[in-house]
PDB file of C-alpha atoms in Angstrom:
ATOM      1  CA  MET A   1     -10.665  10.335 -30.426  1.00 64.00           C
ATOM      2  CA  SER A   2      -9.123   8.604 -33.432  1.00 65.00           C
ATOM      3  CA  HIS A   3      -5.709  10.318 -33.003  1.00 81.00           C
ATOM      4  CA  TYR A   4      -5.478  10.371 -36.794  1.00 83.00           C
ATOM      5  CA  SER A   5      -2.895  13.166 -36.938  1.00 87.00           C
ATOM      6  CA  ASP A   6      -0.789  11.551 -34.191  1.00 89.00           C
ATOM      7  CA  LEU A   7      -0.824   8.212 -35.998  1.00 90.00           C
ATOM      8  CA  LYS A   8       0.270   9.800 -39.274  1.00 89.00           C
ATOM      9  CA  GLN A   9       3.424  11.020 -37.522  1.00 91.00           C
ATOM     10  CA  ASP A  10       4.053   7.731 -35.715  1.00 92.00           C
ATOM     11  CA  GLN A  11       6.295   5.722 -38.040  1.00 93.00           C
ATOM     12  CA  LYS A  12       6.152   2.509 -36.028  1.00 93.00           C
ATOM     13  CA  ARG A  13       2.368   2.439 -35.840  1.00 93.00           C
ATOM     14  CA  MET A  14       1.988   3.493 -39.465  1.00 94.00           C
ATOM     15  CA  GLU A  15       4.110   0.517 -40.493  1.00 94.00           C
ATOM     16  CA  HIS A  16       1.959  -1.728 -38.319  1.00 93.00           C
ATOM     17  CA  PHE A  17      -1.253  -0.266 -39.731  1.00 93.00           C
ATOM     18  CA  THR A  18      -0.035  -0.682 -43.318  1.00 92.00           C
ATOM     19  CA  SER A  19       0.779  -4.318 -42.609  1.00 94.00           C
ATOM     20  CA  LEU A  20      -2.635  -4.933 -41.024  1.00 92.00           C
ATOM     21  CA  TYR A  21      -4.379  -3.170 -43.899  1.00 90.00           C
ATOM     22  CA  GLY A  22      -2.710  -5.522 -46.360  1.00 92.00           C
ATOM     23  CA  VAL A  23      -3.784  -8.563 -44.341  1.00 94.00           C
ATOM     24  CA  LEU A  24      -7.384  -7.313 -44.167  1.00 93.00           C
ATOM     25  CA  ILE A  25      -7.481  -6.774 -47.927  1.00 92.00           C
ATOM     26  CA  ASP A  26      -6.242 -10.331 -48.488  1.00 93.00           C
ATOM     27  CA  PHE A  27      -8.823 -11.870 -46.145  1.00 93.00           C
ATOM     28  CA  ILE A  28     -11.852  -9.600 -46.572  1.00 91.00           C
ATOM     29  CA  GLY A  29     -11.325  -7.765 -49.821  1.00 91.00           C
ATOM     30  CA  GLU A  30     -10.837  -4.044 -50.268  1.00 88.00           C
ATOM     31  CA  SER A  31     -14.450  -3.463 -51.319  1.00 89.00           C
ATOM     32  CA  ASN A  32     -15.665  -4.738 -47.936  1.00 91.00           C
ATOM     33  CA  LEU A  33     -13.423  -2.426 -45.912  1.00 91.00           C
ATOM     34  CA  PRO A  34     -13.949   1.181 -44.827  1.00 90.00           C
ATOM     35  CA  ASN A  35     -11.730   3.676 -46.617  1.00 88.00           C
ATOM     36  CA  SER A  36      -8.171   3.883 -45.293  1.00 85.00           C
ATOM     37  CA  ALA A  37      -8.764   7.101 -43.322  1.00 86.00           C
ATOM     38  CA  GLU A  38     -11.780   5.647 -41.504  1.00 90.00           C
ATOM     39  CA  LEU A  39      -9.963   2.382 -40.893  1.00 90.00           C
ATOM     40  CA  MET A  40      -6.994   4.281 -39.483  1.00 89.00           C
ATOM     41  CA  GLY A  41      -9.372   6.054 -37.113  1.00 88.00           C
ATOM     42  CA  ILE A  42     -10.643   2.676 -35.887  1.00 89.00           C
ATOM     43  CA  TYR A  43      -7.066   1.456 -35.512  1.00 91.00           C
ATOM     44  CA  GLY A  44      -6.164   4.581 -33.533  1.00 90.00           C
ATOM     45  CA  ARG A  45      -9.044   4.066 -31.127  1.00 89.00           C
ATOM     46  CA  MET A  46      -7.992   0.459 -30.611  1.00 89.00           C
ATOM     47  CA  CYS A  47      -4.379   1.451 -29.910  1.00 90.00           C
ATOM     48  CA  VAL A  48      -5.116   4.316 -27.561  1.00 91.00           C
ATOM     49  CA  ASN A  49      -8.330   3.173 -25.863  1.00 91.00           C
ATOM     50  CA  GLY A  50      -7.603  -0.539 -25.567  1.00 91.00           C
ATOM     51  CA  PHE A  51      -6.943  -2.231 -22.226  1.00 93.00           C
ATOM     52  CA  ASN A  52      -4.419  -4.951 -21.556  1.00 93.00           C
ATOM     53  CA  ILE A  53      -6.451  -7.844 -20.166  1.00 94.00           C
ATOM     54  CA  LEU A  54      -4.594  -9.063 -17.089  1.00 93.00           C
ATOM     55  CA  ASP A  55      -4.478 -12.396 -15.303  1.00 92.00           C
ATOM     56  CA  PRO A  56      -4.759 -12.568 -11.482  1.00 87.00           C
ATOM     57  CA  GLU A  57      -1.043 -11.766 -11.171  1.00 85.00           C
ATOM     58  CA  MET A  58      -1.433  -8.655 -13.352  1.00 89.00           C
ATOM     59  CA  MET A  59       0.307 -10.222 -16.356  1.00 90.00           C
ATOM     60  CA  SER A  60      -1.027  -9.272 -19.783  1.00 92.00           C
ATOM     61  CA  ILE A  61      -2.889 -12.062 -21.586  1.00 93.00           C
ATOM     62  CA  GLY A  62      -4.698 -10.073 -24.259  1.00 93.00           C
ATOM     63  CA  THR A  63      -6.238  -6.783 -25.326  1.00 91.00           C
ATOM     64  CA  GLY A  64      -9.827  -5.628 -25.112  1.00 93.00           C
ATOM     65  CA  ILE A  65     -11.948  -2.597 -25.924  1.00 91.00           C
ATOM     66  CA  TYR A  66     -14.177  -1.468 -23.061  1.00 94.00           C
ATOM     67  CA  LEU A  67     -16.111   1.565 -24.219  1.00 89.00           C
ATOM     68  CA  GLY A  68     -17.381   2.724 -20.838  1.00 90.00           C
ATOM     69  CA  CYS A  69     -14.014   2.394 -19.124  1.00 93.00           C
ATOM     70  CA  SER A  70     -12.173   4.087 -21.978  1.00 91.00           C
ATOM     71  CA  VAL A  71     -13.440   7.472 -20.758  1.00 91.00           C
ATOM     72  CA  ILE A  72     -11.342   7.190 -17.577  1.00 95.00           C
ATOM     73  CA  ASP A  73      -8.288   9.424 -17.637  1.00 95.00           C
ATOM     74  CA  HIS A  74      -4.752   8.624 -16.566  1.00 96.00           C
ATOM     75  CA  SER A  75      -2.801   9.711 -13.517  1.00 95.00           C
ATOM     76  CA  CYS A  76       0.492   8.443 -12.120  1.00 95.00           C
ATOM     77  CA  ASP A  77      -1.174   8.995  -8.738  1.00 94.00           C
ATOM     78  CA  PRO A  78      -4.457   7.182  -9.443  1.00 95.00           C
ATOM     79  CA  ASN A  79      -7.473   6.902  -7.177  1.00 96.00           C
ATOM     80  CA  ALA A  80      -8.774   3.762  -8.905  1.00 97.00           C
ATOM     81  CA  VAL A  81      -7.441   0.593 -10.523  1.00 97.00           C
ATOM     82  CA  ALA A  82      -8.572  -1.657 -13.353  1.00 96.00           C
ATOM     83  CA  VAL A  83      -8.577  -5.375 -12.534  1.00 96.00           C
ATOM     84  CA  PHE A  84      -9.969  -8.321 -14.449  1.00 96.00           C
ATOM     85  CA  GLU A  85     -11.849 -11.508 -13.767  1.00 94.00           C
ATOM     86  CA  GLY A  86     -11.477 -13.380 -17.010  1.00 94.00           C
ATOM     87  CA  ILE A  87     -12.395 -10.815 -19.643  1.00 95.00           C
ATOM     88  CA  ILE A  88     -14.650  -8.843 -17.296  1.00 95.00           C
ATOM     89  CA  ILE A  89     -13.113  -5.542 -16.233  1.00 96.00           C
ATOM     90  CA  HIS A  90     -13.682  -3.999 -12.821  1.00 96.00           C
ATOM     91  CA  ILE A  91     -12.799  -0.409 -11.940  1.00 96.00           C
ATOM     92  CA  ARG A  92     -12.261  -0.229  -8.199  1.00 96.00           C
ATOM     93  CA  ALA A  93     -11.570   2.801  -6.036  1.00 96.00           C
ATOM     94  CA  VAL A  94      -8.385   2.704  -3.965  1.00 96.00           C
ATOM     95  CA  LYS A  95      -8.907   6.109  -2.361  1.00 94.00           C
ATOM     96  CA  ASP A  96     -11.926   7.648  -0.691  1.00 93.00           C
ATOM     97  CA  MET A  97     -14.059   9.729  -3.060  1.00 91.00           C
ATOM     98  CA  PRO A  98     -16.649  12.156  -1.663  1.00 89.00           C
ATOM     99  CA  VAL A  99     -18.883  11.752  -4.731  1.00 89.00           C
ATOM    100  CA  LEU A 100     -18.950   9.555  -7.819  1.00 87.00           C
ATOM    101  CA  ASP A 101     -17.692  11.833 -10.573  1.00 91.00           C
ATOM    102  CA  TRP A 102     -16.190  10.022 -13.568  1.00 89.00           C
ATOM    103  CA  GLU A 103     -14.218  13.129 -14.501  1.00 91.00           C
ATOM    104  CA  LYS A 104     -12.386  12.840 -11.194  1.00 93.00           C
ATOM    105  CA  ILE A 105     -11.633   9.118 -11.408  1.00 96.00           C
ATOM    106  CA  PHE A 106      -8.139   8.238 -12.603  1.00 96.00           C
ATOM    107  CA  ILE A 107      -6.337   4.984 -13.316  1.00 96.00           C
ATOM    108  CA  SER A 108      -2.750   4.479 -14.393  1.00 96.00           C
ATOM    109  CA  TYR A 109      -2.236   3.430 -17.998  1.00 95.00           C
ATOM    110  CA  ILE A 110       1.378   2.415 -17.355  1.00 95.00           C
ATOM    111  CA  ASP A 111       3.642   0.775 -14.795  1.00 94.00           C
ATOM    112  CA  LEU A 112       4.373   3.252 -12.010  1.00 95.00           C
ATOM    113  CA  LEU A 113       7.728   1.725 -11.080  1.00 95.00           C
ATOM    114  CA  ASN A 114       9.592   4.071 -13.374  1.00 94.00           C
ATOM    115  CA  PHE A 115      11.236   7.484 -13.537  1.00 93.00           C
ATOM    116  CA  PRO A 116       9.009  10.487 -14.324  1.00 92.00           C
ATOM    117  CA  GLN A 117      10.762  11.176 -17.622  1.00 92.00           C
ATOM    118  CA  ASP A 118      10.401   7.523 -18.649  1.00 94.00           C
ATOM    119  CA  ARG A 119       6.725   7.500 -17.716  1.00 95.00           C
ATOM    120  CA  GLN A 120       6.223  10.644 -19.771  1.00 95.00           C
ATOM    121  CA  ALA A 121       8.042   9.137 -22.744  1.00 95.00           C
ATOM    122  CA  GLU A 122       5.897   5.995 -22.562  1.00 95.00           C
ATOM    123  CA  LEU A 123       2.674   7.990 -22.317  1.00 96.00           C
ATOM    124  CA  GLN A 124       3.670  10.158 -25.269  1.00 95.00           C
ATOM    125  CA  ALA A 125       4.649   7.161 -27.382  1.00 94.00           C
ATOM    126  CA  MET A 126       1.612   5.034 -26.529  1.00 94.00           C
ATOM    127  CA  TYR A 127      -1.165   7.542 -25.842  1.00 94.00           C
ATOM    128  CA  TYR A 128       0.041  10.865 -27.309  1.00 93.00           C
ATOM    129  CA  PHE A 129      -0.136  12.971 -24.157  1.00 94.00           C
ATOM    130  CA  LEU A 130       1.978  13.975 -21.170  1.00 94.00           C
ATOM    131  CA  CYS A 131       0.925  13.629 -17.548  1.00 94.00           C
ATOM    132  CA  ASP A 132       0.812  16.667 -15.266  1.00 91.00           C
ATOM    133  CA  CYS A 133      -0.021  14.890 -12.002  1.00 90.00           C
ATOM    134  CA  ASN A 134       1.787  15.775  -8.771  1.00 88.00           C
ATOM    135  CA  LEU A 135       4.248  12.898  -9.122  1.00 89.00           C
ATOM    136  CA  CYS A 136       5.290  14.026 -12.592  1.00 90.00           C
ATOM    137  CA  THR A 137       5.651  17.703 -11.727  1.00 86.00           C
ATOM    138  CA  SER A 138       7.326  17.192  -8.340  1.00 81.00           C
ATOM    139  CA  ILE A 139      10.953  18.254  -8.024  1.00 72.00           C
ATOM    140  CA  GLN A 140      11.603  15.322  -5.672  1.00 77.00           C
ATOM    141  CA  SER A 141      13.998  12.910  -7.377  1.00 84.00           C
ATOM    142  CA  PRO A 142      13.620   9.113  -7.063  1.00 91.00           C
ATOM    143  CA  ASN A 143      17.435   8.879  -7.099  1.00 91.00           C
ATOM    144  CA  MET A 144      18.602   8.744  -3.481  1.00 93.00           C
ATOM    145  CA  ILE A 145      22.104   8.375  -2.134  1.00 94.00           C
ATOM    146  CA  LEU A 146      22.428   6.945   1.362  1.00 94.00           C
ATOM    147  CA  CYS A 147      23.394   9.444   4.051  1.00 94.00           C
ATOM    148  CA  PRO A 148      27.006   8.688   5.112  1.00 91.00           C
ATOM    149  CA  ASN A 149      26.074   9.183   8.757  1.00 92.00           C
ATOM    150  CA  GLN A 150      25.561   5.610   9.966  1.00 88.00           C
ATOM    151  CA  ASP A 151      23.302   6.825  12.767  1.00 91.00           C
ATOM    152  CA  CYS A 152      20.996   8.513  10.259  1.00 93.00           C
ATOM    153  CA  GLY A 153      20.179   6.203   7.350  1.00 89.00           C
ATOM    154  CA  GLN A 154      18.125   8.762   5.433  1.00 92.00           C
ATOM    155  CA  GLY A 155      18.171   9.141   1.670  1.00 92.00           C
ATOM    156  CA  ILE A 156      19.518  12.307   0.062  1.00 91.00           C
ATOM    157  CA  SER A 157      17.806  13.259  -3.178  1.00 89.00           C
ATOM    158  CA  VAL A 158      20.043  13.345  -6.257  1.00 88.00           C
ATOM    159  CA  LYS A 159      18.733  15.472  -9.107  1.00 77.00           C
ATOM    160  CA  GLN A 160      19.590  13.913 -12.440  1.00 61.00           C
ATOM    161  CA  GLN A 161      20.210  17.228 -14.161  1.00 54.00           C
ATOM    162  CA  ASP A 162      22.671  18.350 -11.466  1.00 57.00           C
ATOM    163  CA  HIS A 163      25.320  15.623 -11.668  1.00 60.00           C
ATOM    164  CA  GLU A 164      28.062  18.242 -11.786  1.00 65.00           C
ATOM    165  CA  GLN A 165      26.971  19.595  -8.417  1.00 76.00           C
ATOM    166  CA  LEU A 166      27.127  17.791  -5.084  1.00 80.00           C
ATOM    167  CA  PRO A 167      23.745  16.960  -3.512  1.00 82.00           C
ATOM    168  CA  GLN A 168      22.307  19.094  -0.762  1.00 84.00           C
ATOM    169  CA  PRO A 169      23.165  18.032   2.820  1.00 89.00           C
ATOM    170  CA  CYS A 170      21.078  15.334   4.448  1.00 90.00           C
ATOM    171  CA  PRO A 171      17.705  16.866   5.361  1.00 89.00           C
ATOM    172  CA  SER A 172      17.676  14.852   8.572  1.00 91.00           C
ATOM    173  CA  CYS A 173      21.157  15.236  10.086  1.00 93.00           C
ATOM    174  CA  GLY A 174      22.815  17.899   7.914  1.00 92.00           C
ATOM    175  CA  VAL A 175      25.799  15.745   6.879  1.00 91.00           C
ATOM    176  CA  TYR A 176      27.249  16.451   3.423  1.00 91.00           C
ATOM    177  CA  ILE A 177      28.146  13.861   0.793  1.00 91.00           C
ATOM    178  CA  LYS A 178      31.861  13.760  -0.023  1.00 91.00           C
ATOM    179  CA  ALA A 179      32.900  14.267  -3.638  1.00 90.00           C
ATOM    180  CA  ASP A 180      34.512  10.835  -3.995  1.00 92.00           C
ATOM    181  CA  THR A 181      31.417   9.121  -2.542  1.00 92.00           C
ATOM    182  CA  TYR A 182      29.175  10.994  -4.940  1.00 92.00           C
ATOM    183  CA  LYS A 183      31.423  10.096  -7.872  1.00 92.00           C
ATOM    184  CA  LYS A 184      31.222   6.431  -6.918  1.00 95.00           C
ATOM    185  CA  TYR A 185      27.430   6.687  -6.630  1.00 94.00           C
ATOM    186  CA  LEU A 186      27.207   8.120 -10.150  1.00 93.00           C
ATOM    187  CA  GLU A 187      29.433   5.349 -11.510  1.00 95.00           C
ATOM    188  CA  VAL A 188      27.254   2.670  -9.928  1.00 97.00           C
ATOM    189  CA  GLU A 189      24.131   4.474 -11.110  1.00 95.00           C
ATOM    190  CA  GLU A 190      25.399   4.370 -14.705  1.00 95.00           C
ATOM    191  CA  PHE A 191      26.409   0.710 -14.294  1.00 97.00           C
ATOM    192  CA  THR A 192      22.941  -0.139 -12.957  1.00 97.00           C
ATOM    193  CA  ARG A 193      21.105   1.737 -15.704  1.00 95.00           C
ATOM    194  CA  HIS A 194      23.128  -0.070 -18.349  1.00 96.00           C
ATOM    195  CA  HIS A 195      22.364  -3.496 -16.942  1.00 95.00           C
ATOM    196  CA  LEU A 196      18.693  -2.709 -16.389  1.00 95.00           C
ATOM    197  CA  GLN A 197      18.512  -1.877 -20.086  1.00 93.00           C
ATOM    198  CA  VAL A 198      20.294  -5.127 -20.950  1.00 92.00           C
ATOM    199  CA  MET A 199      17.795  -7.019 -18.761  1.00 93.00           C
ATOM    200  CA  LYS A 200      14.782  -5.290 -20.286  1.00 87.00           C
ATOM    201  CA  ASP A 201      13.448  -8.534 -21.754  1.00 84.00           C
ATOM    202  CA  ILE A 202      15.004 -11.138 -19.475  1.00 87.00           C
ATOM    203  CA  ALA A 203      16.503 -10.776 -16.014  1.00 84.00           C
ATOM    204  CA  TYR A 204      19.664 -12.510 -14.850  1.00 93.00           C
ATOM    205  CA  LEU A 205      19.940 -13.200 -11.146  1.00 95.00           C
ATOM    206  CA  ASP A 206      23.747 -13.071 -11.122  1.00 96.00           C
ATOM    207  CA  VAL A 207      23.719  -9.644 -12.788  1.00 96.00           C
ATOM    208  CA  CYS A 208      21.139  -8.404 -10.283  1.00 96.00           C
ATOM    209  CA  LYS A 209      23.340  -9.590  -7.430  1.00 96.00           C
ATOM    210  CA  VAL A 210      26.356  -7.737  -8.856  1.00 97.00           C
ATOM    211  CA  CYS A 211      24.320  -4.528  -9.154  1.00 97.00           C
ATOM    212  CA  LEU A 212      22.992  -4.859  -5.612  1.00 97.00           C
ATOM    213  CA  LYS A 213      26.471  -5.501  -4.234  1.00 97.00           C
ATOM    214  CA  LYS A 214      27.820  -2.374  -5.937  1.00 97.00           C
ATOM    215  CA  GLN A 215      24.870  -0.350  -4.602  1.00 97.00           C
ATOM    216  CA  GLN A 216      25.436  -1.461  -1.019  1.00 96.00           C
ATOM    217  CA  GLY A 217      26.346   1.452   1.236  1.00 94.00           C
ATOM    218  CA  LEU A 218      25.679   3.972  -1.546  1.00 95.00           C
ATOM    219  CA  PHE A 219      22.046   3.621  -2.582  1.00 97.00           C
ATOM    220  CA  HIS A 220      19.191   4.271  -0.186  1.00 96.00           C
ATOM    221  CA  ASN A 221      16.707   1.390  -0.090  1.00 96.00           C
ATOM    222  CA  LEU A 222      14.074   3.630  -1.735  1.00 96.00           C
ATOM    223  CA  ASP A 223      16.303   4.682  -4.631  1.00 97.00           C
ATOM    224  CA  LEU A 224      14.272   3.744  -7.699  1.00 97.00           C
ATOM    225  CA  LEU A 225      17.146   2.024  -9.498  1.00 97.00           C
ATOM    226  CA  HIS A 226      17.750  -0.081  -6.398  1.00 98.00           C
ATOM    227  CA  VAL A 227      14.059  -0.983  -6.207  1.00 98.00           C
ATOM    228  CA  LYS A 228      13.966  -1.933  -9.896  1.00 97.00           C
ATOM    229  CA  VAL A 229      16.965  -4.246  -9.497  1.00 97.00           C
ATOM    230  CA  LEU A 230      15.420  -5.821  -6.390  1.00 97.00           C
ATOM    231  CA  ASP A 231      12.231  -6.394  -8.371  1.00 97.00           C
ATOM    232  CA  LEU A 232      14.142  -8.272 -11.070  1.00 97.00           C
ATOM    233  CA  ALA A 233      16.161 -10.199  -8.491  1.00 97.00           C
ATOM    234  CA  PHE A 234      12.957 -11.280  -6.740  1.00 97.00           C
ATOM    235  CA  GLU A 235      11.305 -12.520  -9.930  1.00 95.00           C
ATOM    236  CA  SER A 236      14.517 -14.201 -11.120  1.00 96.00           C
ATOM    237  CA  SER A 237      14.871 -16.030  -7.814  1.00 97.00           C
ATOM    238  CA  ILE A 238      11.326 -17.342  -8.175  1.00 96.00           C
ATOM    239  CA  GLU A 239      12.002 -18.471 -11.750  1.00 94.00           C
ATOM    240  CA  MET A 240      15.090 -20.357 -10.568  1.00 95.00           C
ATOM    241  CA  GLY A 241      13.388 -21.850  -7.525  1.00 96.00           C
ATOM    242  CA  GLN A 242      15.771 -20.141  -5.103  1.00 97.00           C
ATOM    243  CA  TRP A 243      13.112 -19.636  -2.466  1.00 97.00           C
ATOM    244  CA  GLU A 244      15.310 -18.398   0.377  1.00 97.00           C
ATOM    245  CA  LYS A 245      16.759 -15.673  -1.849  1.00 97.00           C
ATOM    246  CA  ALA A 246      13.296 -14.875  -3.196  1.00 98.00           C
ATOM    247  CA  ALA A 247      12.022 -14.385   0.356  1.00 98.00           C
ATOM    248  CA  GLU A 248      15.011 -12.181   1.153  1.00 98.00           C
ATOM    249  CA  PHE A 249      14.718 -10.026  -1.964  1.00 98.00           C
ATOM    250  CA  GLY A 250      10.940  -9.878  -1.672  1.00 98.00           C
ATOM    251  CA  GLN A 251      11.070  -8.608   1.896  1.00 98.00           C
ATOM    252  CA  GLU A 252      13.620  -5.946   0.954  1.00 98.00           C
ATOM    253  CA  LEU A 253      11.366  -4.917  -1.914  1.00 98.00           C
ATOM    254  CA  VAL A 254       8.301  -4.160   0.227  1.00 98.00           C
ATOM    255  CA  PRO A 255       9.226  -0.553   1.199  1.00 97.00           C
ATOM    256  CA  GLY A 256       9.961   0.288  -2.440  1.00 97.00           C
ATOM    257  CA  TYR A 257       6.631  -1.110  -3.607  1.00 98.00           C
ATOM    258  CA  GLN A 258       4.874   0.801  -0.850  1.00 97.00           C
ATOM    259  CA  LYS A 259       6.530   4.033  -1.963  1.00 96.00           C
ATOM    260  CA  TYR A 260       6.095   3.772  -5.728  1.00 96.00           C
ATOM    261  CA  TYR A 261       2.835   1.822  -5.944  1.00 96.00           C
ATOM    262  CA  LYS A 262       1.424   3.333  -2.732  1.00 93.00           C
ATOM    263  CA  GLU A 263      -0.275   1.409   0.059  1.00 90.00           C
ATOM    264  CA  CYS A 264      -3.215   0.096  -1.962  1.00 94.00           C
ATOM    265  CA  HIS A 265      -2.245  -1.202  -5.388  1.00 96.00           C
ATOM    266  CA  PRO A 266      -2.916  -4.623  -6.957  1.00 96.00           C
ATOM    267  CA  LEU A 267       0.790  -5.253  -7.509  1.00 97.00           C
ATOM    268  CA  LEU A 268       1.560  -4.586  -3.846  1.00 97.00           C
ATOM    269  CA  GLY A 269      -1.200  -6.971  -2.780  1.00 97.00           C
ATOM    270  CA  ILE A 270       0.061  -9.644  -5.175  1.00 97.00           C
ATOM    271  CA  HIS A 271       3.603  -9.109  -3.912  1.00 98.00           C
ATOM    272  CA  TYR A 272       2.439  -9.772  -0.358  1.00 98.00           C
ATOM    273  CA  LEU A 273       0.614 -12.853  -1.635  1.00 98.00           C
ATOM    274  CA  LYS A 274       3.737 -14.191  -3.353  1.00 97.00           C
ATOM    275  CA  LEU A 275       5.794 -13.631  -0.215  1.00 98.00           C
ATOM    276  CA  GLY A 276       3.138 -15.410   1.812  1.00 98.00           C
ATOM    277  CA  LYS A 277       3.270 -18.428  -0.515  1.00 97.00           C
ATOM    278  CA  ILE A 278       7.070 -18.526  -0.425  1.00 98.00           C
ATOM    279  CA  ASN A 279       7.219 -18.343   3.359  1.00 97.00           C
ATOM    280  CA  LEU A 280       4.590 -21.065   3.654  1.00 97.00           C
ATOM    281  CA  TYR A 281       6.738 -23.284   1.440  1.00 97.00           C
ATOM    282  CA  LEU A 282       9.761 -22.478   3.615  1.00 97.00           C
ATOM    283  CA  LYS A 283       7.677 -23.314   6.706  1.00 96.00           C
ATOM    284  CA  LYS A 284       8.148 -19.806   8.064  1.00 96.00           C
ATOM    285  CA  PHE A 285       4.559 -19.675   9.196  1.00 96.00           C
ATOM    286  CA  GLY A 286       4.734 -16.457  11.208  1.00 95.00           C
ATOM    287  CA  GLU A 287       6.211 -14.512   8.294  1.00 97.00           C
ATOM    288  CA  ALA A 288       3.743 -16.159   5.930  1.00 97.00           C
ATOM    289  CA  LEU A 289       0.782 -15.144   8.063  1.00 97.00           C
ATOM    290  CA  ASP A 290       1.994 -11.544   8.294  1.00 97.00           C
ATOM    291  CA  MET A 291       2.380 -11.292   4.521  1.00 98.00           C
ATOM    292  CA  LEU A 292      -0.953 -12.949   3.784  1.00 98.00           C
ATOM    293  CA  LYS A 293      -2.747 -10.660   6.233  1.00 98.00           C
ATOM    294  CA  SER A 294      -1.181  -7.692   4.448  1.00 98.00           C
ATOM    295  CA  ALA A 295      -2.248  -9.191   1.117  1.00 98.00           C
ATOM    296  CA  GLU A 296      -5.810  -9.591   2.391  1.00 98.00           C
ATOM    297  CA  GLN A 297      -6.021  -5.940   3.412  1.00 97.00           C
ATOM    298  CA  VAL A 298      -4.907  -4.761  -0.034  1.00 98.00           C
ATOM    299  CA  ILE A 299      -6.632  -7.302  -2.290  1.00 97.00           C
ATOM    300  CA  ARG A 300      -9.960  -6.890  -0.505  1.00 97.00           C
ATOM    301  CA  VAL A 301      -9.864  -3.276  -1.724  1.00 97.00           C
ATOM    302  CA  THR A 302      -8.237  -3.680  -5.141  1.00 97.00           C
ATOM    303  CA  HIS A 303     -10.103  -6.819  -6.229  1.00 96.00           C
ATOM    304  CA  GLY A 304     -12.944  -7.296  -3.769  1.00 96.00           C
ATOM    305  CA  ASP A 305     -13.808 -10.281  -1.598  1.00 95.00           C
ATOM    306  CA  ARG A 306     -15.779 -11.943  -4.419  1.00 95.00           C
ATOM    307  CA  HIS A 307     -12.857 -12.026  -6.826  1.00 96.00           C
ATOM    308  CA  THR A 308     -11.355 -15.458  -7.475  1.00 95.00           C
ATOM    309  CA  LEU A 309      -7.905 -14.187  -6.470  1.00 96.00           C
ATOM    310  CA  TYR A 310      -9.249 -13.310  -3.033  1.00 97.00           C
ATOM    311  CA  ARG A 311     -11.651 -16.214  -2.623  1.00 96.00           C
ATOM    312  CA  ASP A 312      -9.811 -19.138  -4.238  1.00 95.00           C
ATOM    313  CA  GLN A 313      -6.140 -18.238  -3.812  1.00 96.00           C
ATOM    314  CA  LEU A 314      -5.623 -15.867  -0.912  1.00 97.00           C
ATOM    315  CA  MET A 315      -8.115 -17.105   1.671  1.00 97.00           C
ATOM    316  CA  PRO A 316      -7.113 -20.811   1.517  1.00 97.00           C
ATOM    317  CA  LEU A 317      -3.465 -19.806   1.995  1.00 97.00           C
ATOM    318  CA  LEU A 318      -4.374 -17.501   4.859  1.00 96.00           C
ATOM    319  CA  ASN A 319      -6.341 -20.279   6.555  1.00 96.00           C
ATOM    320  CA  GLU A 320      -3.461 -22.697   5.993  1.00 95.00           C
ATOM    321  CA  ALA A 321      -0.951 -20.302   7.565  1.00 95.00           C
ATOM    322  CA  GLN A 322      -3.219 -19.740  10.562  1.00 94.00           C
ATOM    323  CA  GLY A 323      -3.677 -23.481  10.956  1.00 93.00           C
ATOM    324  CA  GLU A 324       0.034 -24.246  10.737  1.00 91.00           C
ATOM    325  CA  LEU A 325       0.885 -21.506  13.193  1.00 87.00           C
ATOM    326  CA  GLY A 326      -1.715 -22.884  15.579  1.00 82.00           C
ATOM    327  CA  LYS A 327       0.085 -26.246  15.602  1.00 77.00           C
ATOM    328  CA  THR A 328       3.364 -24.751  16.798  1.00 67.00           C
TER     329      THR A 328
END
């Protein structure tokens, strides 16, 4: 699909297309170009069907058109993933499939560590459709206030549209949230959202620490805002070389990654790998081995045992951790 009609209504992309069209005329000449409608159709296919080419740590390093893979549909609960080795794309199953049916294979076009409404907005803006998978239609909210019963520790779902109404009692122990506790939760939620927006392009470790301190005792560890702040704190700690804090934040982040990326996702495997590297550096060989074993279980599925990430990065570290642990 060229998405011609969608593009015509997309002001940002129309401005981009107009700019590109001018550059092409300057370099190639208008007589050598398709007419503007046909060229816009090509541009639309590139925008909507293109893949971000990712490095081994799932960071974007370019864009490519892969005609065969472009037929694969999106789901926020995918059963396959797209990974790269150089510019070669691999589509790998992360769930059992009874038969190979391309109409029933789904990958995620976007980052899953986000709220349903934000995922929908991104899909609409980038790909001109809305997702109707189970995760997007579920009434379960990723906002979770911590049960006040210290012997419980469960999360109580907070529906964003019902801020005027107290949450339901804890589904585990039946304890209710007090009004003043809920008010404080909402204040910290707003504070966190604001600072996450401020840190959209660059994360600040000190700001992350302030958010996490305010969340303490209020936010369940699987609350999505809490997980997103932990994610930024982890990456910021690595950038600043604060390895002890990185190990601490990274370990706290594992349950959140497991919930929102599921048990078999490239980013979860890479997270385990990073934690393994950090713990090796800190000479915490037992923790390193545990993380690297977890990484091996995930990456063997998401990338395969012939991928350079598995063969050249993970396995040498795993062998090193086993060797160091054997010395102690």
